[in-house]
N, CA, C and O atoms as a printed pandas DataFrame, in Angstrom:
     atom_number atom_name residue_name chain_id  residue_number  x_coord  y_coord  z_coord
0              1         N          MET        A               1  122.320   97.500  104.512
1              2        CA          MET        A               1  120.971   97.981  104.726
2              3         C          MET        A               1  120.373   98.370  103.379
3              4         O          MET        A               1  121.030   99.001  102.550
4              5         N          ILE        A               2  119.118   97.983  103.177
5              6        CA          ILE        A               2  118.419   98.365  101.955
6              7         C          ILE        A               2  117.123   99.093  102.305
7              8         O          ILE        A               2  116.549   98.908  103.378
8              9         N          VAL        A               3  116.692   99.912  101.379
9             10        CA          VAL        A               3  115.423  100.608  101.484
10            11         C          VAL        A               3  114.478   99.923  100.498
11            12         O          VAL        A               3  114.849   99.647   99.357
12            13         N          VAL        A               4  113.258   99.654  100.948
13            14        CA          VAL        A               4  112.289   98.964  100.089
14            15         C          VAL        A               4  111.146   99.912   99.753
15            16         O          VAL        A               4  110.476  100.444  100.638
16            17         N          ASP        A               5  110.941  100.107   98.465
17            18        CA          ASP        A               5  109.890  101.004   97.980
18            19         C          ASP        A               5  108.519  100.347   98.099
19            20         O          ASP        A               5  108.404   99.123   98.156
20            21         N          SER        A               6  107.498  101.169   98.136
21            22        CA          SER        A               6  106.120  100.665   98.232
22            23         C          SER        A               6  105.761   99.770   97.052
23            24         O          SER        A               6  104.925   98.879   97.199
24            25         N          SER        A               7  106.368   99.981   95.886
25            26        CA          SER        A               7  106.061   99.146   94.722
26            27         C          SER        A               7  106.364   97.674   95.008
27            28         O          SER        A               7  105.649   96.792   94.534
28            29         N          VAL        A               8  107.409   97.408   95.772
29            30        CA          VAL        A               8  107.759   96.034   96.130
30            31         C          VAL        A               8  106.888   95.536   97.269
31            32         O          VAL        A               8  106.416   94.399   97.235
32            33         N          TRP        A               9  106.667   96.371   98.278
33            34        CA          TRP        A               9  105.824   95.960   99.400
34            35         C          TRP        A               9  104.423   95.596   98.938
35            36         O          TRP        A               9  103.855   94.608   99.402
36            37         N          ILE        A              10  103.865   96.373   98.039
37            38        CA          ILE        A              10  102.508   96.107   97.555
38            39         C          ILE        A              10  102.460   94.745   96.855
39            40         O          ILE        A              10  101.560   93.943   97.104
40            41         N          ASP        A              11  103.430   94.494   95.982
41            42        CA          ASP        A              11  103.486   93.184   95.325
42            43         C          ASP        A              11  103.693   92.066   96.344
43            44         O          ASP        A              11  103.082   91.003   96.236
44            45         N          TYR        A              12  104.548   92.305   97.322
45            46        CA          TYR        A              12  104.835   91.309   98.356
46            47         C          TYR        A              12  103.566   90.947   99.136
47            48         O          TYR        A              12  103.258   89.769   99.314
48            49         N          PHE        A              13  102.847   91.948   99.592
49            50        CA          PHE        A              13  101.630   91.693  100.366
50            51         C          PHE        A              13  100.503   91.111   99.510
51            52         O          PHE        A              13   99.601   90.455  100.032
52            53         N          ASN        A              14  100.554   91.350   98.195
53            54        CA          ASN        A              14   99.561   90.762   97.299
54            55         C          ASN        A              14   99.955   89.370   96.816
55            56         O          ASN        A              14   99.229   88.755   96.034
56            57         N          GLY        A              15  101.112   88.864   97.285
57            58        CA          GLY        A              15  101.538   87.516   96.934
58            59         C          GLY        A              15  102.115   87.381   95.537
59            60         O          GLY        A              15  102.217   86.268   95.022
60            61         N          LYS        A              16  102.492   88.481   94.914
61            62        CA          LYS        A              16  103.071   88.441   93.568
62            63         C          LYS        A              16  104.534   88.017   93.654
63            64         O          LYS        A              16  105.310   88.574   94.430
64            65         N          SER        A              17  104.891   87.044   92.861
65            66        CA          SER        A              17  106.278   86.579   92.836
66            67         C          SER        A              17  107.041   87.317   91.739
67            68         O          SER        A              17  106.605   87.372   90.589
68            69         N          SER        A              18  108.175   87.876   92.112
69            70        CA          SER        A              18  109.044   88.583   91.165
70            71         C          SER        A              18  110.453   88.558   91.730
71            72         O          SER        A              18  110.667   88.142   92.869
72            73         N          ALA        A              19  111.399   88.999   90.943
73            74        CA          ALA        A              19  112.780   89.077   91.435
74            75         C          ALA        A              19  112.857   89.995   92.647
75            76         O          ALA        A              19  113.609   89.733   93.586
76            77         N          GLU        A              20  112.078   91.070   92.622
77            78        CA          GLU        A              20  112.106   92.041   93.723
78            79         C          GLU        A              20  111.471   91.485   94.997
79            80         O          GLU        A              20  112.021   91.646   96.087
80            81         N          THR        A              21  110.315   90.833   94.864
81            82        CA          THR        A              21  109.681   90.272   96.066
82            83         C          THR        A              21  110.498   89.105   96.609
83            84         O          THR        A              21  110.556   88.899   97.822
84            85         N          ASP        A              22  111.127   88.342   95.723
85            86        CA          ASP        A              22  112.018   87.265   96.180
86            87         C          ASP        A              22  113.214   87.847   96.937
87            88         O          ASP        A              22  113.627   87.305   97.962
88            89         N          ALA        A              23  113.765   88.950   96.431
89            90        CA          ALA        A              23  114.894   89.595   97.112
90            91         C          ALA        A              23  114.465   90.121   98.475
91            92         O          ALA        A              23  115.202   89.987   99.452
92            93         N          LEU        A              24  113.285   90.715   98.547
93            94        CA          LEU        A              24  112.767   91.200   99.828
94            95         C          LEU        A              24  112.600   90.038  100.799
95            96         O          LEU        A              24  113.031   90.120  101.950
96            97         N          HIS        A              25  111.983   88.970  100.343
97            98        CA          HIS        A              25  111.770   87.805  101.212
98            99         C          HIS        A              25  113.098   87.272  101.745
99           100         O          HIS        A              25  113.198   86.895  102.913
100          101         N          ALA        A              26  114.119   87.242  100.883
101          102        CA          ALA        A              26  115.437   86.755  101.292
102          103         C          ALA        A              26  116.099   87.672  102.312
103          104         O          ALA        A              26  116.844   87.206  103.173
104          105         N          CYS        A              27  115.836   88.963  102.222
105          106        CA          CYS        A              27  116.455   89.940  103.124
106          107         C          CYS        A              27  115.803   89.970  104.507
107          108         O          CYS        A              27  116.482   90.188  105.510
108          109         N          LEU        A              28  114.487   89.750  104.558
109          110        CA          LEU        A              28  113.772   89.853  105.831
110          111         C          LEU        A              28  114.346   88.881  106.851
111          112         O          LEU        A              28  114.402   87.674  106.616
112          113         N          GLY        A              29  114.765   89.416  107.972
113          114        CA          GLY        A              29  115.350   88.612  109.036
114          115         C          GLY        A              29  116.828   88.316  108.844
115          116         O          GLY        A              29  117.473   87.765  109.736
116          117         N          GLN        A              30  117.372   88.680  107.677
117          118        CA          GLN        A              30  118.780   88.393  107.391
118          119         C          GLN        A              30  119.654   89.638  107.379
119          120         O          GLN        A              30  120.829   89.588  107.744
120          121         N          GLU        A              31  119.079   90.744  106.962
121          122        CA          GLU        A              31  119.813   92.009  106.931
122          123         C          GLU        A              31  118.854   93.155  107.208
123          124         O          GLU        A              31  117.641   93.000  107.068
124          125         N          PRO        A              32  119.389   94.296  107.598
125          126        CA          PRO        A              32  118.512   95.429  107.926
126          127         C          PRO        A              32  117.709   95.915  106.719
127          128         O          PRO        A              32  118.265   96.184  105.654
128          129         N          VAL        A              33  116.419   96.021  106.903
129          130        CA          VAL        A              33  115.512   96.519  105.872
130          131         C          VAL        A              33  114.879   97.794  106.418
131          132         O          VAL        A              33  114.364   97.831  107.536
132          133         N          THR        A              34  114.935   98.829  105.601
133          134        CA          THR        A              34  114.405  100.124  106.004
134          135         C          THR        A              34  113.175  100.453  105.174
135          136         O          THR        A              34  113.123  100.200  103.971
136          137         N          VAL        A              35  112.200  101.016  105.843
137          138        CA          VAL        A              35  111.005  101.506  105.159
138          139         C          VAL        A              35  110.813  102.966  105.575
139          140         O          VAL        A              35  110.904  103.311  106.753
140          141         N          GLY        A              36  110.550  103.797  104.597
141          142        CA          GLY        A              36  110.335  105.213  104.890
142          143         C          GLY        A              36  108.900  105.494  105.270
143          144         O          GLY        A              36  107.990  104.744  104.919
144          145         N          ASP        A              37  108.711  106.574  105.985
145          146        CA          ASP        A              37  107.360  106.955  106.399
146          147         C          ASP        A              37  106.430  107.145  105.208
147          148         O          ASP        A              37  105.237  106.852  105.298
148          149         N          ILE        A              38  106.964  107.629  104.100
149          150        CA          ILE        A              38  106.155  107.816  102.895
150          151         C          ILE        A              38  105.674  106.468  102.372
151          152         O          ILE        A              38  104.501  106.310  102.035
152          153         N          MET        A              39  106.590  105.489  102.304
153          154        CA          MET        A              39  106.218  104.160  101.831
154          155         C          MET        A              39  105.227  103.506  102.783
155          156         O          MET        A              39  104.311  102.806  102.352
156          157         N          LEU        A              40  105.415  103.737  104.080
157          158        CA          LEU        A              40  104.507  103.198  105.096
158          159         C          LEU        A              40  103.073  103.660  104.803
159          160         O          LEU        A              40  102.139  102.858  104.815
160          161         N          ALA        A              41  102.915  104.946  104.543
161          162        CA          ALA        A              41  101.586  105.492  104.231
162          163         C          ALA        A              41  101.054  104.921  102.920
163          164         O          ALA        A              41   99.890  104.527  102.842
164          165         N          GLU        A              42  101.900  104.873  101.888
165          166        CA          GLU        A              42  101.458  104.373  100.580
166          167         C          GLU        A              42  100.982  102.927  100.659
167          168         O          GLU        A              42   99.961  102.572  100.071
168          169         N          VAL        A              43  101.716  102.103  101.377
169          170        CA          VAL        A              43  101.372  100.681  101.454
170          171         C          VAL        A              43  100.130  100.461  102.302
171          172         O          VAL        A              43   99.200   99.778  101.874
172          173         N          LEU        A              44  100.107  101.026  103.481
173          174        CA          LEU        A              44   99.020  100.735  104.416
174          175         C          LEU        A              44   97.676  101.298  103.975
175          176         O          LEU        A              44   96.638  100.736  104.325
176          177         N          GLN        A              45   97.665  102.373  103.230
177          178        CA          GLN        A              45   96.391  102.950  102.805
178          179         C          GLN        A              45   95.636  102.043  101.842
179          180         O          GLN        A              45   94.433  102.217  101.645
180          181         N          GLY        A              46   96.321  101.085  101.245
181          182        CA          GLY        A              46   95.672  100.222  100.263
182          183         C          GLY        A              46   94.941   99.016  100.815
183          184         O          GLY        A              46   94.236   98.339  100.068
184          185         N          PHE        A              47   95.084   98.726  102.093
185          186        CA          PHE        A              47   94.450   97.530  102.659
186          187         C          PHE        A              47   92.966   97.769  102.900
187          188         O          PHE        A              47   92.580   98.775  103.496
188          189         N          ARG        A              48   92.143   96.846  102.437
189          190        CA          ARG        A              48   90.700   96.940  102.648
190          191         C          ARG        A              48   90.303   96.269  103.955
191          192         O          ARG        A              48   89.413   96.742  104.662
192          193         N          SER        A              49   90.966   95.167  104.269
193          194        CA          SER        A              49   90.637   94.384  105.462
194          195         C          SER        A              49   91.384   94.936  106.677
195          196         O          SER        A              49   92.592   95.166  106.615
196          197         N          ASP        A              50   90.663   95.146  107.780
197          198        CA          ASP        A              50   91.311   95.605  109.012
198          199         C          ASP        A              50   92.348   94.601  109.491
199          200         O          ASP        A              50   93.424   94.981  109.954
200          201         N          ARG        A              51   92.026   93.334  109.379
201          202        CA          ARG        A              51   92.957   92.282  109.820
202          203         C          ARG        A              51   94.256   92.334  109.021
203          204         O          ARG        A              51   95.341   92.302  109.602
204          205         N          HIS        A              52   94.156   92.414  107.695
205          206        CA          HIS        A              52   95.365   92.467  106.860
206          207         C          HIS        A              52   96.133   93.767  107.092
207          208         O          HIS        A              52   97.364   93.780  107.080
208          209         N          TYR        A              53   95.405   94.847  107.301
209          210        CA          TYR        A              53   96.040   96.130  107.622
210          211         C          TYR        A              53   96.898   95.995  108.884
211          212         O          TYR        A              53   98.055   96.415  108.899
212          213         N          ARG        A              54   96.328   95.407  109.943
213          214        CA          ARG        A              54   97.064   95.264  111.214
214          215         C          ARG        A              54   98.279   94.359  111.061
215          216         O          ARG        A              54   99.335   94.647  111.624
216          217         N          ILE        A              55   98.147   93.278  110.313
217          218        CA          ILE        A              55   99.284   92.371  110.093
218          219         C          ILE        A              55  100.405   93.107  109.361
219          220         O          ILE        A              55  101.567   93.038  109.763
220          221         N          ALA        A              56  100.052   93.808  108.290
221          222        CA          ALA        A              56  101.058   94.541  107.515
222          223         C          ALA        A              56  101.675   95.661  108.337
223          224         O          ALA        A              56  102.888   95.865  108.310
224          225         N          ARG        A              57  100.830   96.387  109.070
225          226        CA          ARG        A              57  101.330   97.479  109.922
226          227         C          ARG        A              57  102.344   96.951  110.935
227          228         O          ARG        A              57  103.407   97.543  111.124
228          229         N          ASP        A              58  102.013   95.840  111.581
229          230        CA          ASP        A              58  102.917   95.280  112.588
230          231         C          ASP        A              58  104.238   94.822  111.971
231          232         O          ASP        A              58  105.302   95.018  112.558
232          233         N          LEU        A              59  104.166   94.213  110.786
233          234        CA          LEU        A              59  105.400   93.788  110.111
234          235         C          LEU        A              59  106.250   95.000  109.760
235          236         O          LEU        A              59  107.448   95.029  110.042
236          237         N          LEU        A              60  105.630   95.997  109.144
237          238        CA          LEU        A              60  106.396   97.175  108.723
238          239         C          LEU        A              60  106.982   97.928  109.910
239          240         O          LEU        A              60  108.113   98.409  109.844
240          241         N          LEU        A              61  106.219   98.033  110.995
241          242        CA          LEU        A              61  106.722   98.749  112.166
242          243         C          LEU        A              61  107.797   97.976  112.914
243          244         O          LEU        A              61  108.486   98.544  113.761
244          245         N          SER        A              62  107.951   96.691  112.616
245          246        CA          SER        A              62  109.029   95.911  113.233
246          247         C          SER        A              62  110.370   96.180  112.543
247          248         O          SER        A              62  111.423   95.780  113.040
248          249         N          LEU        A              63  110.321   96.856  111.403
249          250        CA          LEU        A              63  111.529   97.185  110.643
250          251         C          LEU        A              63  112.029   98.566  111.052
251          252         O          LEU        A              63  111.425   99.241  111.885
252          253         N          ASP        A              64  113.127   98.964  110.459
253          254        CA          ASP        A              64  113.681  100.297  110.694
254          255         C          ASP        A              64  112.855  101.299  109.887
255          256         O          ASP        A              64  112.999  101.368  108.667
256          257         N          VAL        A              65  112.001  102.068  110.540
257          258        CA          VAL        A              65  111.175  103.070  109.869
258          259         C          VAL        A              65  111.848  104.431  110.028
259          260         O          VAL        A              65  112.190  104.843  111.137
260          261         N          VAL        A              66  112.032  105.117  108.911
261          262        CA          VAL        A              66  112.723  106.410  108.940
262          263         C          VAL        A              66  111.827  107.506  108.376
263          264         O          VAL        A              66  110.972  107.263  107.524
264          265         N          ASN        A              67  112.049  108.713  108.875
265          266        CA          ASN        A              67  111.384  109.891  108.331
266          267         C          ASN        A              67  112.193  110.360  107.136
267          268         O          ASN        A              67  113.392  110.618  107.249
268          269         N          ILE        A              68  111.544  110.466  106.007
269          270        CA          ILE        A              68  112.241  110.754  104.754
270          271         C          ILE        A              68  112.335  112.248  104.449
271          272         O          ILE        A              68  113.402  112.734  104.076
272          273         N          LEU        A              69  111.254  112.966  104.599
273          274        CA          LEU        A              69  111.228  114.350  104.126
274          275         C          LEU        A              69  111.555  115.348  105.230
275          276         O          LEU        A              69  110.979  115.323  106.318
276          277         N          ASN        A              70  112.493  116.218  104.909
277          278        CA          ASN        A              70  112.815  117.377  105.736
278          279         C          ASN        A              70  113.218  118.491  104.763
279          280         O          ASN        A              70  113.199  118.285  103.550
280          281         N          THR        A              71  113.568  119.625  105.263
281          282        CA          THR        A              71  113.873  120.761  104.388
282          283         C          THR        A              71  115.038  120.461  103.454
283          284         O          THR        A              71  114.981  120.792  102.270
284          285         N          SER        A              72  116.080  119.845  103.966
285          286        CA          SER        A              72  117.248  119.534  103.152
286          287         C          SER        A              72  116.894  118.587  102.007
287          288         O          SER        A              72  117.300  118.813  100.867
288          289         N          ILE        A              73  116.147  117.541  102.302
289          290        CA          ILE        A              73  115.761  116.576  101.266
290          291         C          ILE        A              73  114.776  117.220  100.290
291          292         O          ILE        A              73  114.824  116.930   99.094
292          293         N          ALA        A              74  113.893  118.082  100.771
293          294        CA          ALA        A              74  112.960  118.775   99.882
294          295         C          ALA        A              74  113.722  119.621   98.863
295          296         O          ALA        A              74  113.410  119.601   97.672
296          297         N          LEU        A              75  114.721  120.362   99.340
297          298        CA          LEU        A              75  115.512  121.198   98.438
298          299         C          LEU        A              75  116.320  120.359   97.456
299          300         O          LEU        A              75  116.372  120.668   96.266
300          301         N          LYS        A              76  116.942  119.310   97.949
301          302        CA          LYS        A              76  117.748  118.439   97.096
302          303         C          LYS        A              76  116.855  117.711   96.085
303          304         O          LYS        A              76  117.267  117.499   94.945
304          305         N          SER        A              77  115.645  117.327   96.487
305          306        CA          SER        A              77  114.703  116.678   95.572
306          307         C          SER        A              77  114.327  117.619   94.435
307          308         O          SER        A              77  114.249  117.207   93.277
308          309         N          ALA        A              78  114.095  118.877   94.770
309          310        CA          ALA        A              78  113.775  119.865   93.737
310          311         C          ALA        A              78  114.945  120.026   92.765
311          312         O          ALA        A              78  114.749  120.118   91.553
312          313         N          GLU        A              79  116.167  120.058   93.311
313          314        CA          GLU        A              79  117.358  120.144   92.452
314          315         C          GLU        A              79  117.465  118.923   91.545
315          316         O          GLU        A              79  117.749  119.055   90.354
316          317         N          ASN        A              80  117.237  117.735   92.106
317          318        CA          ASN        A              80  117.315  116.511   91.308
318          319         C          ASN        A              80  116.238  116.479   90.229
319          320         O          ASN        A              80  116.501  116.071   89.098
320          321         N          TYR        A              81  115.042  116.904   90.572
321          322        CA          TYR        A              81  113.960  116.986   89.592
322          323         C          TYR        A              81  114.391  117.881   88.430
323          324         O          TYR        A              81  114.233  117.522   87.263
324          325         N          ARG        A              82  114.933  119.041   88.765
325          326        CA          ARG        A              82  115.364  119.999   87.741
326          327         C          ARG        A              82  116.502  119.436   86.888
327          328         O          ARG        A              82  116.520  119.631   85.672
328          329         N          LYS        A              83  117.457  118.733   87.524
329          330        CA          LYS        A              83  118.563  118.113   86.778
330          331         C          LYS        A              83  118.038  117.102   85.772
331          332         O          LYS        A              83  118.477  117.074   84.622
332          333         N          LEU        A              84  117.107  116.283   86.201
333          334        CA          LEU        A              84  116.558  115.270   85.298
334          335         C          LEU        A              84  115.738  115.915   84.186
335          336         O          LEU        A              84  115.785  115.464   83.041
336          337         N          ARG        A              85  114.992  116.957   84.508
337          338        CA          ARG        A              85  114.211  117.653   83.485
338          339         C          ARG        A              85  115.127  118.277   82.437
339          340         O          ARG        A              85  114.805  118.284   81.249
340          341         N          GLN        A              86  116.284  118.808   82.886
341          342        CA          GLN        A              86  117.248  119.371   81.943
342          343         C          GLN        A              86  117.832  118.308   81.026
343          344         O          GLN        A              86  118.277  118.614   79.921
344          345         N          LYS        A              87  117.830  117.056   81.482
345          346        CA          LYS        A              87  118.314  115.938   80.667
346          347         C          LYS        A              87  117.190  115.344   79.813
347          348         O          LYS        A              87  117.405  114.364   79.100
348          349         N          GLY        A              88  115.994  115.936   79.884
349          350        CA          GLY        A              88  114.884  115.489   79.057
350          351         C          GLY        A              88  113.948  114.497   79.716
351          352         O          GLY        A              88  113.088  113.923   79.047
352          353         N          THR        A              89  114.096  114.283   81.017
353          354        CA          THR        A              89  113.234  113.348   81.746
354          355         C          THR        A              89  112.418  114.108   82.774
355          356         O          THR        A              89  112.969  114.832   83.603
356          357         N          THR        A              90  111.117  113.944   82.719
357          358        CA          THR        A              90  110.252  114.540   83.721
358          359         C          THR        A              90  109.821  113.453   84.693
359          360         O          THR        A              90  109.210  112.462   84.293
360          361         N          VAL        A              91  110.133  113.633   85.948
361          362        CA          VAL        A              91  109.746  112.685   86.991
362          363         C          VAL        A              91  108.245  112.821   87.193
363          364         O          VAL        A              91  107.737  113.922   87.403
364          365         N          ARG        A              92  107.531  111.686   87.129
365          366        CA          ARG        A              92  106.074  111.730   87.184
366          367         C          ARG        A              92  105.519  111.910   88.595
367          368         O          ARG        A              92  104.458  112.508   88.774
368          369         N          LYS        A              93  106.238  111.392   89.601
369          370        CA          LYS        A              93  105.697  111.452   90.964
370          371         C          LYS        A              93  106.700  112.122   91.905
371          372         O          LYS        A              93  107.862  111.721   91.982
372          373         N          THR        A              94  106.237  113.132   92.604
373          374        CA          THR        A              94  107.078  113.835   93.566
374          375         C          THR        A              94  107.587  112.880   94.640
375          376         O          THR        A              94  108.737  112.984   95.067
376          377         N          THR        A              95  106.738  111.949   95.082
377          378        CA          THR        A              95  107.180  111.019   96.133
378          379         C          THR        A              95  108.356  110.179   95.673
379          380         O          THR        A              95  109.261  109.905   96.461
380          381         N          ASP        A              96  108.363  109.763   94.406
381          382        CA          ASP        A              96  109.499  108.985   93.903
382          383         C          ASP        A              96  110.773  109.816   93.907
383          384         O          ASP        A              96  111.851  109.306   94.212
384          385         N          CYS        A              97  110.654  111.078   93.574
385          386        CA          CYS        A              97  111.811  111.975   93.583
386          387         C          CYS        A              97  112.349  112.130   95.007
387          388         O          CYS        A              97  113.562  112.133   95.219
388          389         N          ILE        A              98  111.464  112.256   95.961
389          390        CA          ILE        A              98  111.868  112.398   97.366
390          391         C          ILE        A              98  112.538  111.119   97.857
391          392         O          ILE        A              98  113.592  111.176   98.490
392          393         N          ILE        A              99  111.940  109.975   97.575
393          394        CA          ILE        A              99  112.502  108.688   98.016
394          395         C          ILE        A              99  113.871  108.460   97.401
395          396         O          ILE        A              99  114.822  108.116   98.104
396          397         N          ALA        A             100  113.978  108.649   96.093
397          398        CA          ALA        A             100  115.267  108.444   95.416
398          399         C          ALA        A             100  116.328  109.384   95.968
399          400         O          ALA        A             100  117.463  108.971   96.207
400          401         N          THR        A             101  115.968  110.633   96.170
401          402        CA          THR        A             101  116.923  111.616   96.692
402          403         C          THR        A             101  117.385  111.226   98.086
403          404         O          THR        A             101  118.577  111.305   98.382
404          405         N          TRP        A             102  116.465  110.806   98.948
405          406        CA          TRP        A             102  116.841  110.396  100.304
406          407         C          TRP        A             102  117.830  109.225  100.255
407          408         O          TRP        A             102  118.818  109.210  100.989
408          409         N          CYS        A             103  117.561  108.258   99.396
409          410        CA          CYS        A             103  118.470  107.107   99.271
410          411         C          CYS        A             103  119.845  107.536   98.763
411          412         O          CYS        A             103  120.869  107.090   99.280
412          413         N          ILE        A             104  119.865  108.396   97.759
413          414        CA          ILE        A             104  121.140  108.891   97.218
414          415         C          ILE        A             104  121.920  109.624   98.305
415          416         O          ILE        A             104  123.112  109.379   98.490
416          417         N          GLU        A             105  121.259  110.509   99.013
417          418        CA          GLU        A             105  121.923  111.304  100.046
418          419         C          GLU        A             105  122.449  110.442  101.198
419          420         O          GLU        A             105  123.438  110.798  101.839
420          421         N          HIS        A             106  121.793  109.315  101.459
421          422        CA          HIS        A             106  122.225  108.434  102.548
422          423         C          HIS        A             106  123.059  107.248  102.064
423          424         O          HIS        A             106  123.448  106.398  102.865
424          425         N          GLY        A             107  123.333  107.185  100.775
425          426        CA          GLY        A             107  124.160  106.128  100.213
426          427         C          GLY        A             107  123.552  104.739  100.339
427          428         O          GLY        A             107  124.272  103.751  100.484
428          429         N          LEU        A             108  122.225  104.664  100.283
429          430        CA          LEU        A             108  121.548  103.377  100.456
430          431         C          LEU        A             108  120.937  102.908   99.139
431          432         O          LEU        A             108  120.465  103.706   98.330
432          433         N          ALA        A             109  120.960  101.594   98.949
433          434        CA          ALA        A             109  120.364  100.996   97.755
434          435         C          ALA        A             109  118.854  100.911   97.922
435          436         O          ALA        A             109  118.346  100.726   99.027
436          437         N          LEU        A             110  118.150  101.049   96.807
437          438        CA          LEU        A             110  116.689  101.007   96.806
438          439         C          LEU        A             110  116.213   99.765   96.063
439          440         O          LEU        A             110  116.591   99.535   94.914
440          441         N          LEU        A             111  115.388   98.976   96.721
441          442        CA          LEU        A             111  114.732   97.841   96.085
442          443         C          LEU        A             111  113.366   98.319   95.609
443          444         O          LEU        A             111  112.529   98.730   96.413
444          445         N          HIS        A             112  113.146   98.263   94.313
445          446        CA          HIS        A             112  111.891   98.759   93.744
446          447         C          HIS        A             112  111.568   97.989   92.472
447          448         O          HIS        A             112  112.417   97.290   91.918
448          449         N          CYS        A             113  110.351   98.127   92.030
449          450        CA          CYS        A             113  109.953   97.613   90.710
450          451         C          CYS        A             113  109.133   98.693   90.010
451          452         O          CYS        A             113  108.011   98.459   89.559
452          453         N          ASP        A             114  109.726   99.874   89.935
453          454        CA          ASP        A             114  109.059  101.047   89.395
454          455         C          ASP        A             114  110.011  101.736   88.423
455          456         O          ASP        A             114  111.062  102.236   88.824
456          457         N          ARG        A             115  109.643  101.761   87.155
457          458        CA          ARG        A             115  110.528  102.323   86.118
458          459         C          ARG        A             115  110.808  103.809   86.329
459          460         O          ARG        A             115  111.752  104.348   85.752
460          461         N          ASP        A             116  110.001  104.471   87.146
461          462        CA          ASP        A             116  110.210  105.896   87.389
462          463         C          ASP        A             116  111.524  106.185   88.114
463          464         O          ASP        A             116  111.991  107.323   88.123
464          465         N          PHE        A             117  112.118  105.161   88.719
465          466        CA          PHE        A             117  113.398  105.360   89.403
466          467         C          PHE        A             117  114.592  105.243   88.446
467          468         O          PHE        A             117  115.709  105.612   88.808
468          469         N          GLN        A             118  114.368  104.738   87.245
469          470        CA          GLN        A             118  115.470  104.498   86.310
470          471         C          GLN        A             118  116.333  105.732   86.044
471          472         O          GLN        A             118  117.559  105.615   86.053
472          473         N          PRO        A             119  115.750  106.905   85.809
473          474        CA          PRO        A             119  116.595  108.082   85.572
474          475         C          PRO        A             119  117.499  108.422   86.772
475          476         O          PRO        A             119  118.588  108.968   86.596
476          477         N          PHE        A             120  117.048  108.102   87.961
477          478        CA          PHE        A             120  117.874  108.356   89.150
478          479         C          PHE        A             120  119.077  107.420   89.173
479          480         O          PHE        A             120  120.155  107.799   89.631
480          481         N          HIS        A             121  118.893  106.194   88.676
481          482        CA          HIS        A             121  120.025  105.264   88.558
482          483         C          HIS        A             121  120.994  105.751   87.479
483          484         O          HIS        A             121  122.206  105.806   87.690
484          485         N          GLU        A             122  120.440  106.097   86.332
485          486        CA          GLU        A             122  121.256  106.452   85.171
486          487         C          GLU        A             122  122.014  107.753   85.331
487          488         O          GLU        A             122  123.157  107.859   84.888
488          489         N          HIS        A             123  121.395  108.749   85.960
489          490        CA          HIS        A             123  121.985  110.091   85.949
490          491         C          HIS        A             123  122.420  110.624   87.314
491          492         O          HIS        A             123  123.242  111.537   87.385
492          493         N          LEU        A             124  121.874  110.063   88.401
493          494        CA          LEU        A             124  122.129  110.680   89.710
494          495         C          LEU        A             124  122.764  109.735   90.730
495          496         O          LEU        A             124  122.962  110.111   91.885
496          497         N          GLY        A             125  123.082  108.513   90.309
497          498        CA          GLY        A             125  123.826  107.622   91.184
498          499         C          GLY        A             125  123.003  106.824   92.191
499          500         O          GLY        A             125  123.564  106.298   93.152
500          501         N          LEU        A             126  121.691  106.720   91.997
501          502        CA          LEU        A             126  120.890  105.878   92.891
502          503         C          LEU        A             126  121.350  104.434   92.750
503          504         O          LEU        A             126  121.431  103.901   91.644
504          505         N          ARG        A             127  121.649  103.812   93.877
505          506        CA          ARG        A             127  122.103  102.418   93.887
506          507         C          ARG        A             127  120.903  101.480   93.860
507          508         O          ARG        A             127  119.888  101.723   94.512
508          509         N          ALA        A             128  121.042  100.405   93.092
509          510        CA          ALA        A             128  119.965   99.416   92.987
510          511         C          ALA        A             128  120.333   98.167   93.769
511          512         O          ALA        A             128  121.506   97.806   93.861
512          513         N          VAL        A             129  119.337   97.515   94.326
513          514        CA          VAL        A             129  119.546   96.222   94.985
514          515         C          VAL        A             129  119.672   95.144   93.914
515          516         O          VAL        A             129  120.510   94.249   94.019
516          517         N          ILE        A             130  118.831   95.235   92.880
517          518        CA          ILE        A             130  118.845   94.302   91.756
518          519         C          ILE        A             130  119.183   95.089   90.499
519          520         O          ILE        A             130  118.534   96.089   90.193
520          521         N          ASP        A             131  120.195   94.640   89.773
521          522        CA          ASP        A             131  120.560   95.322   88.522
522          523         C          ASP        A             131  119.827   94.757   87.333
523          524         O          ASP        A             131  120.022   95.221   86.209
């Protein structure tokens, strides 16, 4: 099972070809793909066309959608943020910290194309789908 970040979904829905979107395309229908509620909101809010919004919504809701944030993950995310800051890295987006922490805590690999996740790979054990 893999978790797919909004950075990949956005490129995928915009028709951008990359190693990450190719990996996503290969996984769809072949292995379990998980999307978090946070990513669901991030991706769907960007659609201008109602028709494209409905198509994307239906595709995403056909996957395993999970609730990412709860008290435990919020606390662990704050700890991870602080750990990275102590190592000299400031995480730019709270949502990325929450997503990375949820994946780490659940032992799941994250498919993304966002450099903000790199410190989580290097220092906190976040697993990558593509190395």
